[in-house]
Coordinates of C-alpha atoms (C1' of nucleotides) in Angstrom, one line a residue:
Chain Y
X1 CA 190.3 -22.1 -3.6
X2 CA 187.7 -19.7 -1.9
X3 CA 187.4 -16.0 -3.8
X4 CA 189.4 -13.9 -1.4
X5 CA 188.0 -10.1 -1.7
X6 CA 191.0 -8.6 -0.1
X7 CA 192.9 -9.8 -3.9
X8 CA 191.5 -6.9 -5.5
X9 CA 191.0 -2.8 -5.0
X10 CA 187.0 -1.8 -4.9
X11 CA 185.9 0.2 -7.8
X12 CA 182.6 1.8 -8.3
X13 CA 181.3 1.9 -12.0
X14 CA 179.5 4.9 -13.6
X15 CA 178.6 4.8 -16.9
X16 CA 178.6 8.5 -18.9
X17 CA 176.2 9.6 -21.7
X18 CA 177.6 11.5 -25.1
X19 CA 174.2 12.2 -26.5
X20 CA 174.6 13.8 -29.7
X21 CA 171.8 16.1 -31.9
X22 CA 171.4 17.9 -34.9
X23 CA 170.0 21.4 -33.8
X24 CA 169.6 24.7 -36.3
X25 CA 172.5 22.9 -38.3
X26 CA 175.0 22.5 -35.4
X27 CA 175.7 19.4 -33.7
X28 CA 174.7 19.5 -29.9
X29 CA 175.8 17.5 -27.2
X30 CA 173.5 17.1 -23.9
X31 CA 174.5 18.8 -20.5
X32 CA 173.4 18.5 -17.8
X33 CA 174.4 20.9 -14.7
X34 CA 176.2 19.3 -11.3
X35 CA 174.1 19.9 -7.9
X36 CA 177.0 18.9 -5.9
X37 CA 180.6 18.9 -5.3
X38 CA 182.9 18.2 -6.7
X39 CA 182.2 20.4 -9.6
X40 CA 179.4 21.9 -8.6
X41 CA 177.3 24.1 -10.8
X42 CA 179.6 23.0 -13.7
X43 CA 178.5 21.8 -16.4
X44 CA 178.8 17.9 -17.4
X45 CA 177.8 14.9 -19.3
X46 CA 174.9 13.2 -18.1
X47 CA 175.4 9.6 -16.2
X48 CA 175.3 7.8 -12.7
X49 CA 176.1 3.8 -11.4
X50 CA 175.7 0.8 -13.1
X51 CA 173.4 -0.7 -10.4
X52 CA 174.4 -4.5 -9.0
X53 CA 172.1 -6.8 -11.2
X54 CA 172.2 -4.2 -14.4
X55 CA 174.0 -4.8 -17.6
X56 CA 176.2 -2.3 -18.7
X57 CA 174.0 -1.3 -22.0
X58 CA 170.6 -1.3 -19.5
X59 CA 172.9 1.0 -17.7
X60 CA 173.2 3.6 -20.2
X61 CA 169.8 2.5 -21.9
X62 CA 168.3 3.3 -18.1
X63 CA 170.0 6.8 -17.9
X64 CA 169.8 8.0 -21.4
X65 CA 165.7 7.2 -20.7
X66 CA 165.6 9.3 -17.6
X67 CA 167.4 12.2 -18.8
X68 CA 165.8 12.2 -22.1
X69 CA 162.7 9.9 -22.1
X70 CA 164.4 8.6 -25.3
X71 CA 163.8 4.7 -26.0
X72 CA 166.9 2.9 -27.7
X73 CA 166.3 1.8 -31.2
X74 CA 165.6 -1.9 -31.3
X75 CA 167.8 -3.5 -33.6
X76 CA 165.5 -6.5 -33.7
X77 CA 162.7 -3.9 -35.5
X78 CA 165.4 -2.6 -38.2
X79 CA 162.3 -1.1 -40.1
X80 CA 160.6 0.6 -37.3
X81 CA 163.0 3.7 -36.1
X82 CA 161.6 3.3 -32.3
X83 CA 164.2 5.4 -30.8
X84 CA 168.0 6.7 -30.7
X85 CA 171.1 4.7 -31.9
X86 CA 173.2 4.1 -28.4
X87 CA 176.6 2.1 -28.7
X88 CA 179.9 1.7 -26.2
X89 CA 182.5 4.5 -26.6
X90 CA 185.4 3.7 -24.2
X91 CA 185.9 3.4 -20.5
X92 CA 187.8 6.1 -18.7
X93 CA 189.4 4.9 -15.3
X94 CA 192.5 7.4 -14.6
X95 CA 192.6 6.9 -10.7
X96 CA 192.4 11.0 -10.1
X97 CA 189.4 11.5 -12.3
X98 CA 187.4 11.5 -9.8
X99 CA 188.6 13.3 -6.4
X100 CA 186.4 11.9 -4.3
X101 CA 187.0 8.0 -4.7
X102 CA 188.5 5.1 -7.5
X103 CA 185.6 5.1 -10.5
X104 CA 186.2 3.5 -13.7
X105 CA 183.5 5.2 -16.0
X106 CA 182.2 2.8 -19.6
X107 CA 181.6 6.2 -21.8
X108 CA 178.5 5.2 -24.3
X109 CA 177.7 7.2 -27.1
X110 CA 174.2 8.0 -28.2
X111 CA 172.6 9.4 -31.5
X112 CA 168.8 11.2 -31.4
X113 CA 166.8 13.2 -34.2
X114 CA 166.2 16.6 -32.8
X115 CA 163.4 16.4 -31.0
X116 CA 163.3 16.0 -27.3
X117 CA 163.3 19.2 -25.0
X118 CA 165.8 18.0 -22.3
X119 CA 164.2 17.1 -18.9
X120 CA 167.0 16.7 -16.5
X121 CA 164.7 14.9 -13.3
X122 CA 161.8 17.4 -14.7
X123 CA 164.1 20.9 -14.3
X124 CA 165.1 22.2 -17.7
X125 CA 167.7 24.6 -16.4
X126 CA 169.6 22.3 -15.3
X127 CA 170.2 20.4 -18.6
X128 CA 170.4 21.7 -22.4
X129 CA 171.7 21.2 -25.6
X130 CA 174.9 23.1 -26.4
X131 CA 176.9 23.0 -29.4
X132 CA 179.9 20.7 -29.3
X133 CA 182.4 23.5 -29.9
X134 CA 180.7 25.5 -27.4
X135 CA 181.4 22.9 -24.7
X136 CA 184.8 21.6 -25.4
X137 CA 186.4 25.4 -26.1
X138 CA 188.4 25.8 -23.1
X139 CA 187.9 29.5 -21.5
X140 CA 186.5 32.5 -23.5
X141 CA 182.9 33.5 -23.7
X142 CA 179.8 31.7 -25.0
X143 CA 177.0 32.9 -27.5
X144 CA 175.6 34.6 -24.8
X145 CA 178.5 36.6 -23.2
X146 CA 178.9 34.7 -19.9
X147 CA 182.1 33.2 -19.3
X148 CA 182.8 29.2 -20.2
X149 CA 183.6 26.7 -17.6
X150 CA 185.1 23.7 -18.9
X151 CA 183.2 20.3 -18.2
X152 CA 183.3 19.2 -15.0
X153 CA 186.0 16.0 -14.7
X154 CA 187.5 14.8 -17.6
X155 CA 184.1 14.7 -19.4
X156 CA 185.6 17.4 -22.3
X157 CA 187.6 14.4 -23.3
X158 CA 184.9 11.8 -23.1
X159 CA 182.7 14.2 -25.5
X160 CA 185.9 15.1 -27.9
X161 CA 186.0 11.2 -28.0
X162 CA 182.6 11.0 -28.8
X163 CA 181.9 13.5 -31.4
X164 CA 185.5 11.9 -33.3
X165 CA 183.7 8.5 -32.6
X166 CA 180.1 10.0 -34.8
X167 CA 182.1 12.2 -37.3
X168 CA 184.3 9.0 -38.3
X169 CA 181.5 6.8 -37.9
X170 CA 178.9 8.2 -40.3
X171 CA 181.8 7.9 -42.9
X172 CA 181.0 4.1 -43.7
X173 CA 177.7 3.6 -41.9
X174 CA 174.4 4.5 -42.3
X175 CA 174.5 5.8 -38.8
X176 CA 173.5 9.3 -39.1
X177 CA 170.3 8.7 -40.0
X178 CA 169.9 8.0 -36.2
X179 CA 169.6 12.0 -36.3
X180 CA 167.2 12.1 -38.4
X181 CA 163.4 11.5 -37.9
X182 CA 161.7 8.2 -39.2
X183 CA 161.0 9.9 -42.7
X184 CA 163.5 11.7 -43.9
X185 CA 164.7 14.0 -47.1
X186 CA 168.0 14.0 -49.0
X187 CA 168.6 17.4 -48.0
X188 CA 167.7 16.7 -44.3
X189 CA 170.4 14.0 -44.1
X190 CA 173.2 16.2 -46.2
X191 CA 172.5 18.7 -43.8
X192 CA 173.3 16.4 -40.7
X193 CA 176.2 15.7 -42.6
X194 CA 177.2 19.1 -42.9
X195 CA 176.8 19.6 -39.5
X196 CA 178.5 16.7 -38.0
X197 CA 181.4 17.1 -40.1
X198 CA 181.1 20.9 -40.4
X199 CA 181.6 21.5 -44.2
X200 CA 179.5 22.3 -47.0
X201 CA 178.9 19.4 -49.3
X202 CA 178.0 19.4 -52.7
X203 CA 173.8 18.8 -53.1
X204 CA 173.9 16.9 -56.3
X205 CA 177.0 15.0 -55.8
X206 CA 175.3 14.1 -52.2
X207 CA 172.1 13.2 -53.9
X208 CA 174.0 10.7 -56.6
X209 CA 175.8 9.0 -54.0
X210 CA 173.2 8.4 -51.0
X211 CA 170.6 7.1 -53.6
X212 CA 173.1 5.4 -55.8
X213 CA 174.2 3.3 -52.3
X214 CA 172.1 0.0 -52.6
X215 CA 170.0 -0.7 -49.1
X216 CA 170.9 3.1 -47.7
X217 CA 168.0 4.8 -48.7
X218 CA 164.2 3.3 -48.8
X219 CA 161.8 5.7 -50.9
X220 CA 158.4 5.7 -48.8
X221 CA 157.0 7.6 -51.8
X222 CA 156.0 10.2 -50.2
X223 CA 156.8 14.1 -50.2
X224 CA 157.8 16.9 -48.5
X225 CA 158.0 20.7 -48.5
X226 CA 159.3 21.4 -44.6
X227 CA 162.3 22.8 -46.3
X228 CA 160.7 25.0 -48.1
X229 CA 161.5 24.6 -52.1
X230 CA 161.0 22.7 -55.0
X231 CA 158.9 18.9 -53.1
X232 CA 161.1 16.4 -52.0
X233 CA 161.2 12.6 -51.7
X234 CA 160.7 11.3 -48.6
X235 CA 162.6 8.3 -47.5
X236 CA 163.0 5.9 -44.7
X237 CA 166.8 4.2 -43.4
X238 CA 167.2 0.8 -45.6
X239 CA 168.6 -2.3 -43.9
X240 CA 171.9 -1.4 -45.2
X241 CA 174.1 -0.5 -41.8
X242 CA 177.6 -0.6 -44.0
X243 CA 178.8 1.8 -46.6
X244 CA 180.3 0.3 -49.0
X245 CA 182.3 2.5 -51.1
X246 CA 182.5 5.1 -47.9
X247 CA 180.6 8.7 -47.7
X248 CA 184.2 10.3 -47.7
X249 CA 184.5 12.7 -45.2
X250 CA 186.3 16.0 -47.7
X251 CA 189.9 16.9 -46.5
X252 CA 191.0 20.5 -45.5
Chain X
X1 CA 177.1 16.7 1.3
X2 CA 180.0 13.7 2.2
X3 CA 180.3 10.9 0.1
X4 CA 178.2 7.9 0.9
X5 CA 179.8 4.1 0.2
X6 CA 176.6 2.8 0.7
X7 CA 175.2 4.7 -2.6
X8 CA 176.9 2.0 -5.3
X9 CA 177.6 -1.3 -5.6
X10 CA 181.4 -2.1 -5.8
X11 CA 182.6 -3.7 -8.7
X12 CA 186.3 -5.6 -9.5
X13 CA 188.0 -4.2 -12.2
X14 CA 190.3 -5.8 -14.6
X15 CA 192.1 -5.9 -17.8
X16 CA 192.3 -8.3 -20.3
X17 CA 194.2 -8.6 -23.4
X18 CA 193.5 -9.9 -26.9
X19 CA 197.3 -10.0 -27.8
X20 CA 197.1 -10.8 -31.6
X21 CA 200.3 -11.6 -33.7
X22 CA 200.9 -13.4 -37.6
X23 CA 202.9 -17.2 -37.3
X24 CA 203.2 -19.7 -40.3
X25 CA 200.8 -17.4 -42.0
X26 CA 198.0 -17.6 -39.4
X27 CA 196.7 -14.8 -37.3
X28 CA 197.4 -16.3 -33.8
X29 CA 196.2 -14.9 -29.8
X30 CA 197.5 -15.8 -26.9
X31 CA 195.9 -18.0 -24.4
X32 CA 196.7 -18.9 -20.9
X33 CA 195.6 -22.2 -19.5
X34 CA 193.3 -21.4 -16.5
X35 CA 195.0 -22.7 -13.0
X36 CA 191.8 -22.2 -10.6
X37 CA 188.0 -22.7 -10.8
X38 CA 186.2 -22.0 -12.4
X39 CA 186.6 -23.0 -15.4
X40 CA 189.8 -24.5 -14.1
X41 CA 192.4 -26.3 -17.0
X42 CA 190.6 -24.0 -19.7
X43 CA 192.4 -21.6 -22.1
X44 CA 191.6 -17.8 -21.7
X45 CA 192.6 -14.7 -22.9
X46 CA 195.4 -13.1 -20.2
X47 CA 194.3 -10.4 -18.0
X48 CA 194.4 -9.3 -14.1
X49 CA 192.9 -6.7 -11.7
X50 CA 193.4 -3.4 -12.2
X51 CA 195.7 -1.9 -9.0
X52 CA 194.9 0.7 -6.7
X53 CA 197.1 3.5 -8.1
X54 CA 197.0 2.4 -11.5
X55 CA 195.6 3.8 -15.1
X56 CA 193.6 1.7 -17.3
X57 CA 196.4 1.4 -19.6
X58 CA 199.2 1.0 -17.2
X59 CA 197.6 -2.2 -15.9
X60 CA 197.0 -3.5 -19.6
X61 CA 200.6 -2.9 -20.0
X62 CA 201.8 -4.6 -17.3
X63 CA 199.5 -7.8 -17.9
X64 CA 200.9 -7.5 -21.4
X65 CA 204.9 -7.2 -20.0
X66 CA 204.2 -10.2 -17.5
X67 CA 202.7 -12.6 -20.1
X68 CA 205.3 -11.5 -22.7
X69 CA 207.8 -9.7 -22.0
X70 CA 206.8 -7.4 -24.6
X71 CA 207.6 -3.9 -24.2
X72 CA 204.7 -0.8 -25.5
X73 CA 205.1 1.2 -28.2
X74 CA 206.1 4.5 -27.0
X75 CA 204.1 6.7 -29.4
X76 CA 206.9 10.0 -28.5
X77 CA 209.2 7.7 -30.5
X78 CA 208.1 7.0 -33.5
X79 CA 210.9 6.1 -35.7
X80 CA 211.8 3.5 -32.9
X81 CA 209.7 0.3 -32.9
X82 CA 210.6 0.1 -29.4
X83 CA 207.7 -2.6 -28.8
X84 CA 204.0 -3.8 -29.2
X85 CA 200.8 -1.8 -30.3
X86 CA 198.4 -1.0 -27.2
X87 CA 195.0 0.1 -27.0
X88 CA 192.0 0.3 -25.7
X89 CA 189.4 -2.6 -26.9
X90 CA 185.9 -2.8 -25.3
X91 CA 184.6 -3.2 -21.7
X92 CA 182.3 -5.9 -20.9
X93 CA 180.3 -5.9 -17.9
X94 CA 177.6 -8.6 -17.9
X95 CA 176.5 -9.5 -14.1
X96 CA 176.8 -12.9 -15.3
X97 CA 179.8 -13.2 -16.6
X98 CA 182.2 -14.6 -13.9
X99 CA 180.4 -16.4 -11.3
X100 CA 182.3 -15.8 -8.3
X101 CA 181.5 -12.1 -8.2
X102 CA 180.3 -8.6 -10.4
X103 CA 183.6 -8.1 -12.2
X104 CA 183.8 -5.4 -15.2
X105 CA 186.6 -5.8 -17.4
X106 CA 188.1 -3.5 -19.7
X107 CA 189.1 -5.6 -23.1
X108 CA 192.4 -4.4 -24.6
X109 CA 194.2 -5.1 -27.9
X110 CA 197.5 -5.6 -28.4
X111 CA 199.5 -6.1 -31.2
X112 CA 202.8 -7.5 -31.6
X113 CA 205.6 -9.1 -34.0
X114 CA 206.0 -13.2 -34.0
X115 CA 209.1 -12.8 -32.0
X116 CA 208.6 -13.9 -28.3
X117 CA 208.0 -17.3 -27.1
X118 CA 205.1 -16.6 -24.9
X119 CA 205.9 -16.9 -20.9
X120 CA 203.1 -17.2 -18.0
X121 CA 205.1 -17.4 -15.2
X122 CA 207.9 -19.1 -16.6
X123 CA 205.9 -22.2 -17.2
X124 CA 205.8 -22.6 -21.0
X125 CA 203.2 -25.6 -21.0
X126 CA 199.8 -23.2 -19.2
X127 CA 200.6 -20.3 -22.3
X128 CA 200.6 -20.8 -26.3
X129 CA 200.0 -18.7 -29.0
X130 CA 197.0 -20.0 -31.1
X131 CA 195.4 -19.5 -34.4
X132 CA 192.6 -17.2 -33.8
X133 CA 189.9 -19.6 -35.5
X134 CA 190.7 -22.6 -33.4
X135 CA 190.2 -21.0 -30.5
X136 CA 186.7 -19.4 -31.4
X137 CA 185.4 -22.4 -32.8
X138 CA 183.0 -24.1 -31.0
X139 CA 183.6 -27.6 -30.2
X140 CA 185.1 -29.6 -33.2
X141 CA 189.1 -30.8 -32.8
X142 CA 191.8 -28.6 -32.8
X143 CA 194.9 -29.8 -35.5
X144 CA 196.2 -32.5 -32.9
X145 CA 193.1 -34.4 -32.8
X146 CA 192.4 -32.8 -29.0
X147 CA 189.1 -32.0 -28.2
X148 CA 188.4 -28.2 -28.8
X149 CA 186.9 -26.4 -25.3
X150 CA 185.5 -23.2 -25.7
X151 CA 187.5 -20.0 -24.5
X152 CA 186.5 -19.5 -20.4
X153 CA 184.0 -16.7 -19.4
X154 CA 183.3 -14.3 -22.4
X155 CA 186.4 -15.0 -23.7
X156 CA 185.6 -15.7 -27.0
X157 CA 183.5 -12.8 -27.2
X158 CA 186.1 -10.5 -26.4
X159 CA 188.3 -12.2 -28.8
X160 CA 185.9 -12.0 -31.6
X161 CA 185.5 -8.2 -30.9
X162 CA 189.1 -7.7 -31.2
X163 CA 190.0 -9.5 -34.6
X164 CA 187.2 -7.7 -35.8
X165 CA 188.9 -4.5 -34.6
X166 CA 192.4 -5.6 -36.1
X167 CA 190.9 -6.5 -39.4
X168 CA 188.5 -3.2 -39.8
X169 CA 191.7 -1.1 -38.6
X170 CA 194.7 -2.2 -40.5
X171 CA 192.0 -1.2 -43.5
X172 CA 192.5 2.4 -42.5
X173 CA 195.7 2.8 -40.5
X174 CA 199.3 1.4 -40.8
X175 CA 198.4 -0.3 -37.8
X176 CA 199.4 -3.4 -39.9
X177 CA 203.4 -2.7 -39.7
X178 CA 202.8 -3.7 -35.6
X179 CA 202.4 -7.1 -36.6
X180 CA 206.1 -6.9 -38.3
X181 CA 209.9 -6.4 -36.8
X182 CA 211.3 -3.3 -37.4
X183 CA 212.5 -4.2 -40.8
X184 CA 210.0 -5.5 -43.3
X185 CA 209.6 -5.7 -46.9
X186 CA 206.3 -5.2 -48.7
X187 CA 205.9 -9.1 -49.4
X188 CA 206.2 -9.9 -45.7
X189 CA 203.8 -6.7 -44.8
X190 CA 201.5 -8.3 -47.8
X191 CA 201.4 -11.5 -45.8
X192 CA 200.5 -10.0 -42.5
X193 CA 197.2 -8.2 -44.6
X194 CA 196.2 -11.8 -46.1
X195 CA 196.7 -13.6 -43.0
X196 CA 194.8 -11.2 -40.6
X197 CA 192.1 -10.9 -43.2
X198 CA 192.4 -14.7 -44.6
X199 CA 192.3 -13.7 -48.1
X200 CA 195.0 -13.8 -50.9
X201 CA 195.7 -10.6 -52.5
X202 CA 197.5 -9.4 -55.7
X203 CA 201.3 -8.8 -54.8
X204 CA 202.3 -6.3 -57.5
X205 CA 198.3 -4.3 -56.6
X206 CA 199.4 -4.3 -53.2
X207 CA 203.0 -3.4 -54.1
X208 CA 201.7 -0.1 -56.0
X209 CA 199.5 0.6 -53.3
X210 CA 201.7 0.8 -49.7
X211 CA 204.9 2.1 -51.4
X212 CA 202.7 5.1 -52.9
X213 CA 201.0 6.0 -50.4
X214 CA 202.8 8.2 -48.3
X215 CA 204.2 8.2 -45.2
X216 CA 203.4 4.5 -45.2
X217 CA 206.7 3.3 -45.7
X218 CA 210.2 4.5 -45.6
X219 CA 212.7 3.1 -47.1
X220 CA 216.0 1.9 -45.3
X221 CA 218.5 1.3 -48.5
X222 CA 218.7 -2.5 -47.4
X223 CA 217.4 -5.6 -49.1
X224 CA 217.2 -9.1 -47.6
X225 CA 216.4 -12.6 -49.1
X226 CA 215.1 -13.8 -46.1
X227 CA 211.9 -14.9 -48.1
X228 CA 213.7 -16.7 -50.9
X229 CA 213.6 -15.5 -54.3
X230 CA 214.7 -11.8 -55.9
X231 CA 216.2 -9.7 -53.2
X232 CA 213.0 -7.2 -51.6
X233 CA 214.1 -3.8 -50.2
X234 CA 213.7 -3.3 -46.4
X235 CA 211.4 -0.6 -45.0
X236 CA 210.0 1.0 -41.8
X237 CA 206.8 2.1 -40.6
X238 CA 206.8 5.9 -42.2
X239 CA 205.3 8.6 -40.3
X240 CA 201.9 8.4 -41.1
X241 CA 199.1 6.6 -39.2
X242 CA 196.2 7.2 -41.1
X243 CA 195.7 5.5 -44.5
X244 CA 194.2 7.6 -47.1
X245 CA 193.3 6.6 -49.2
X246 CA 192.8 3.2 -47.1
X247 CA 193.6 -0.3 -47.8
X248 CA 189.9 -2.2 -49.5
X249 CA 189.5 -5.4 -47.8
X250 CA 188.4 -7.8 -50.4
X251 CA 184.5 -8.4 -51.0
X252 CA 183.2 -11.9 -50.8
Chain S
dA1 C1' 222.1 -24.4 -67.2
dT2 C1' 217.5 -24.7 -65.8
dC3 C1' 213.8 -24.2 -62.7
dA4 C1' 211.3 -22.3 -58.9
dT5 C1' 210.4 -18.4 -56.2
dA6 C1' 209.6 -13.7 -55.0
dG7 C1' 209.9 -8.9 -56.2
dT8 C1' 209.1 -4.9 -59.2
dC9 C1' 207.4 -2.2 -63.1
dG10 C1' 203.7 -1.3 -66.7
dT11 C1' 199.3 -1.3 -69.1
dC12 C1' 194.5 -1.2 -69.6
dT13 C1' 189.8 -0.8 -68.3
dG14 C1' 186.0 0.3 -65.4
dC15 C1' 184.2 2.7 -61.5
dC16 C1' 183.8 6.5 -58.4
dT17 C1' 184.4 11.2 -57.2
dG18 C1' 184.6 16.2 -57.5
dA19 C1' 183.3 20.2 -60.2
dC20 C1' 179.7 22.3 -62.2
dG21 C1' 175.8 23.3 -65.9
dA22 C1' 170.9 22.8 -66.4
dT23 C1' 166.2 21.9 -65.3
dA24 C1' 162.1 21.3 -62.1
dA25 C1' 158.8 22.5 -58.7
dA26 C1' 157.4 24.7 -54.9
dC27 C1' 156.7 29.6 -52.2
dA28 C1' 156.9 34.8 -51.6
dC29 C1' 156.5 38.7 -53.5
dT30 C1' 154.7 42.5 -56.5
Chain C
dA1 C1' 149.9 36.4 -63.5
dG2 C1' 154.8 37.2 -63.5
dT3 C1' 159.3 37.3 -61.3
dG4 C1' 162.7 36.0 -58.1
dT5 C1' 164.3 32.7 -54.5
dT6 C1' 164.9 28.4 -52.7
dT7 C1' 165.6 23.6 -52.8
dA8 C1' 165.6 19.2 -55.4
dT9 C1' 167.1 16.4 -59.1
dC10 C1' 169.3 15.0 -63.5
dG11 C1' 173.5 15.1 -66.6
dT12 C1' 178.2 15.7 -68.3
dC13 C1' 183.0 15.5 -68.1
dA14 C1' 187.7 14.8 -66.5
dG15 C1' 190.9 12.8 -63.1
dG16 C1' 192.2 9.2 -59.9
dC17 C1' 192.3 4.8 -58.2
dA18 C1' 191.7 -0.3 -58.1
dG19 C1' 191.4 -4.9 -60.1
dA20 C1' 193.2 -7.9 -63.7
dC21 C1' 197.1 -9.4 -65.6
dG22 C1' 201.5 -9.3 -68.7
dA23 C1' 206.5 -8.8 -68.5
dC24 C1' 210.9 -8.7 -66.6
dT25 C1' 214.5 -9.2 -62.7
dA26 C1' 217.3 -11.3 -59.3
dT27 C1' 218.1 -14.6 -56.2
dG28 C1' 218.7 -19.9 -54.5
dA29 C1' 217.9 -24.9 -55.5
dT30 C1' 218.6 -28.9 -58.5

DNA sequence: ATCATAGTCGTCTGCCTGACGATAAACACT
DNA sequence: AGTGTTTATCGTCAGGCAGACGACTATGAT
């Protein structure tokens, strides 16, 4: 029996970026500003289609590059940290989400150290890191006085998703070093703790458990005084991807 | 600036569902014989196109309705197990995955009592429920000496994924009582934990574990003997979804 | 009556965590 | 040079929880 096209509704396919940072000990999610209607001049998540002879991950490997320049880390090279952690979130396809036509968007969710200056197509005003909070708090006024616009489409959910996706997720993996540079202190990786999660954690309680996690933490013997302080070790992720016992995430 | 058709390449949509449920002490999926090329007379995982007008999850729930009859749980009534668990799996989208055409399909899981005889169009013979591990493994013979064919497209991908999500989840939610009937005791909710996970665990551990956590379970002032031996109270699935803290999966 | 089966309650020990004291090693002052 | 501040790191102690396993209970089967 012949494919018959008229069986089935056309769809277009986006996929959306939550790229999430650890900036000045907030996490920050990328924006980038829409040009065109609908939405325009709001504020969204960065994305675009999933071309005919792409993969879904080349997709969102392909539009995380352009909007950041970031390369994804290469699971193959465990040791070598070449680039940001980037991983499926969930696929969004509510048949109003977008006004314009039927698009069934594969959310992915990406990790980076704190290091890129956004580039959105080379115009930084129309992309920046904002704090999380700052971008899914509905109404009211931002740091800087103006009024907040909520994210264009239903992109406040696709972050909230995301951000509940990293804060659970960095509970029983070693995935936050993704936001943290190749070498790495103790202190450096509470804080993105902290931050993710947003609580205070205890430093020595921290220290025991991270170094006391076989394959978490790789010593590269060097030190470091960025932070200002008493020296610290510097050390590199392990191969270790699972906690086991869990970093647990405190209550309250 | 209109909207130009000519800017994406159209994609089919569908659904399909890892329905997952515990018989004779074996987690089991349901498979549908395939009735058209290609990979005609094949077992594969249920699923359809996604309609017009539809939501993401309302065409996973129909699929699931008209392979099984089953109803979804209806989270707005939760003391009612009015039906099967639904959610949201994976979405897999490689340009080679079905030959005929780019198709993106949106993976969902489903999990449901061993109640139903399964029903694919009324014809018994082209759907069966199946132990999860004889349909991912790779040639070999099934238990009735018949040649083992591997699951059609990325079937048994898809199905890999979502054991793996049922086993990592029941850890940390009472996601587990899905895979009972309303009225379970803890031996029969012990069962489902070793069958799904394929280890043997300690009956009087687990015993002090689910009927102190709470929320877990509630009792209903019943007993039964449905198992044989000493009469075991009845319970339902309590209020609570998340397990903390959760349920340790055996090492090894 | 005896046995087999399942369920339920306890005990003990070791491990992990949270709370927190104490010390160490840098820098910024004065 | 000394003093204070900051961050890192080590130790101690008590409570909670899990694994191992003994003991007892209440059914049906023989």
């Amino acid at each position: 029996m012949p494919y018959d096209p008229s069986a089935f509704p056309p769809f277009a396919v986006t996929v959306d970026l939550v790229v999430l940072t650890v900036r000045r000990h907030a996490l920050c999610a990328l924006a980038v500003r829409r040009g065109e209607a609908p939405f325009q001049g709001r504020w969204a998540l960065p994305g675009g289609f999933v071309r005919a002879d792409e993969d879904l991950a080349q997709a969102a490997a392909r539009e995380l590059a352009e909007e950041t320049g970031l390369r994804v880390h290469d699971p193959a090279v465990p040791a070598q940290d070449n680039g940001a952690h980037l991983e499926q979130l969930a696929t969004y396809g509510d048949p109003e989400r977008d006004p314009r036509m039927r698009v069934v968007s594969v959310a992915h969710l990406a990790l980076a150290p704190d290091l890129p200056a956004p580039r959105a197509g080379g115009d930084a005003s129309n992309a920046r890191w904002a704090p999380v909070e700052e971008l899914l708090q509905q109404g009211g006024y931002g740091r800087d006085g103006e009024p907040v616009a909520p994210l264009a489409f239903d992109h406040a959910q696709i972050l909230s998703d995301g951000v509940e996706r990293a804060r659970s997720k960095i509970e029983y993996s070693s995935l936050a070093t993704a936001f943290c540079p190749p070498e790495f202190t103790v202190g450096e990786l509470r804080r993105v703790y902290e931050a993710v999660w947003g609580v205070a954690l205890d430093p020595r309680n921290f220290h025991r458990k991270v170094t006391g996690t076989p394959g978490f933490l790789v010593p590269t013997g060097g030190t470091t005084t960025r932070q200002g302080g008493r020296p610290a070790q510097l050390f590199r992720a392990g191969g270790a991807t699972l906690l086991n016992p869990p970093m647990l995430r405190p209550e309250v």
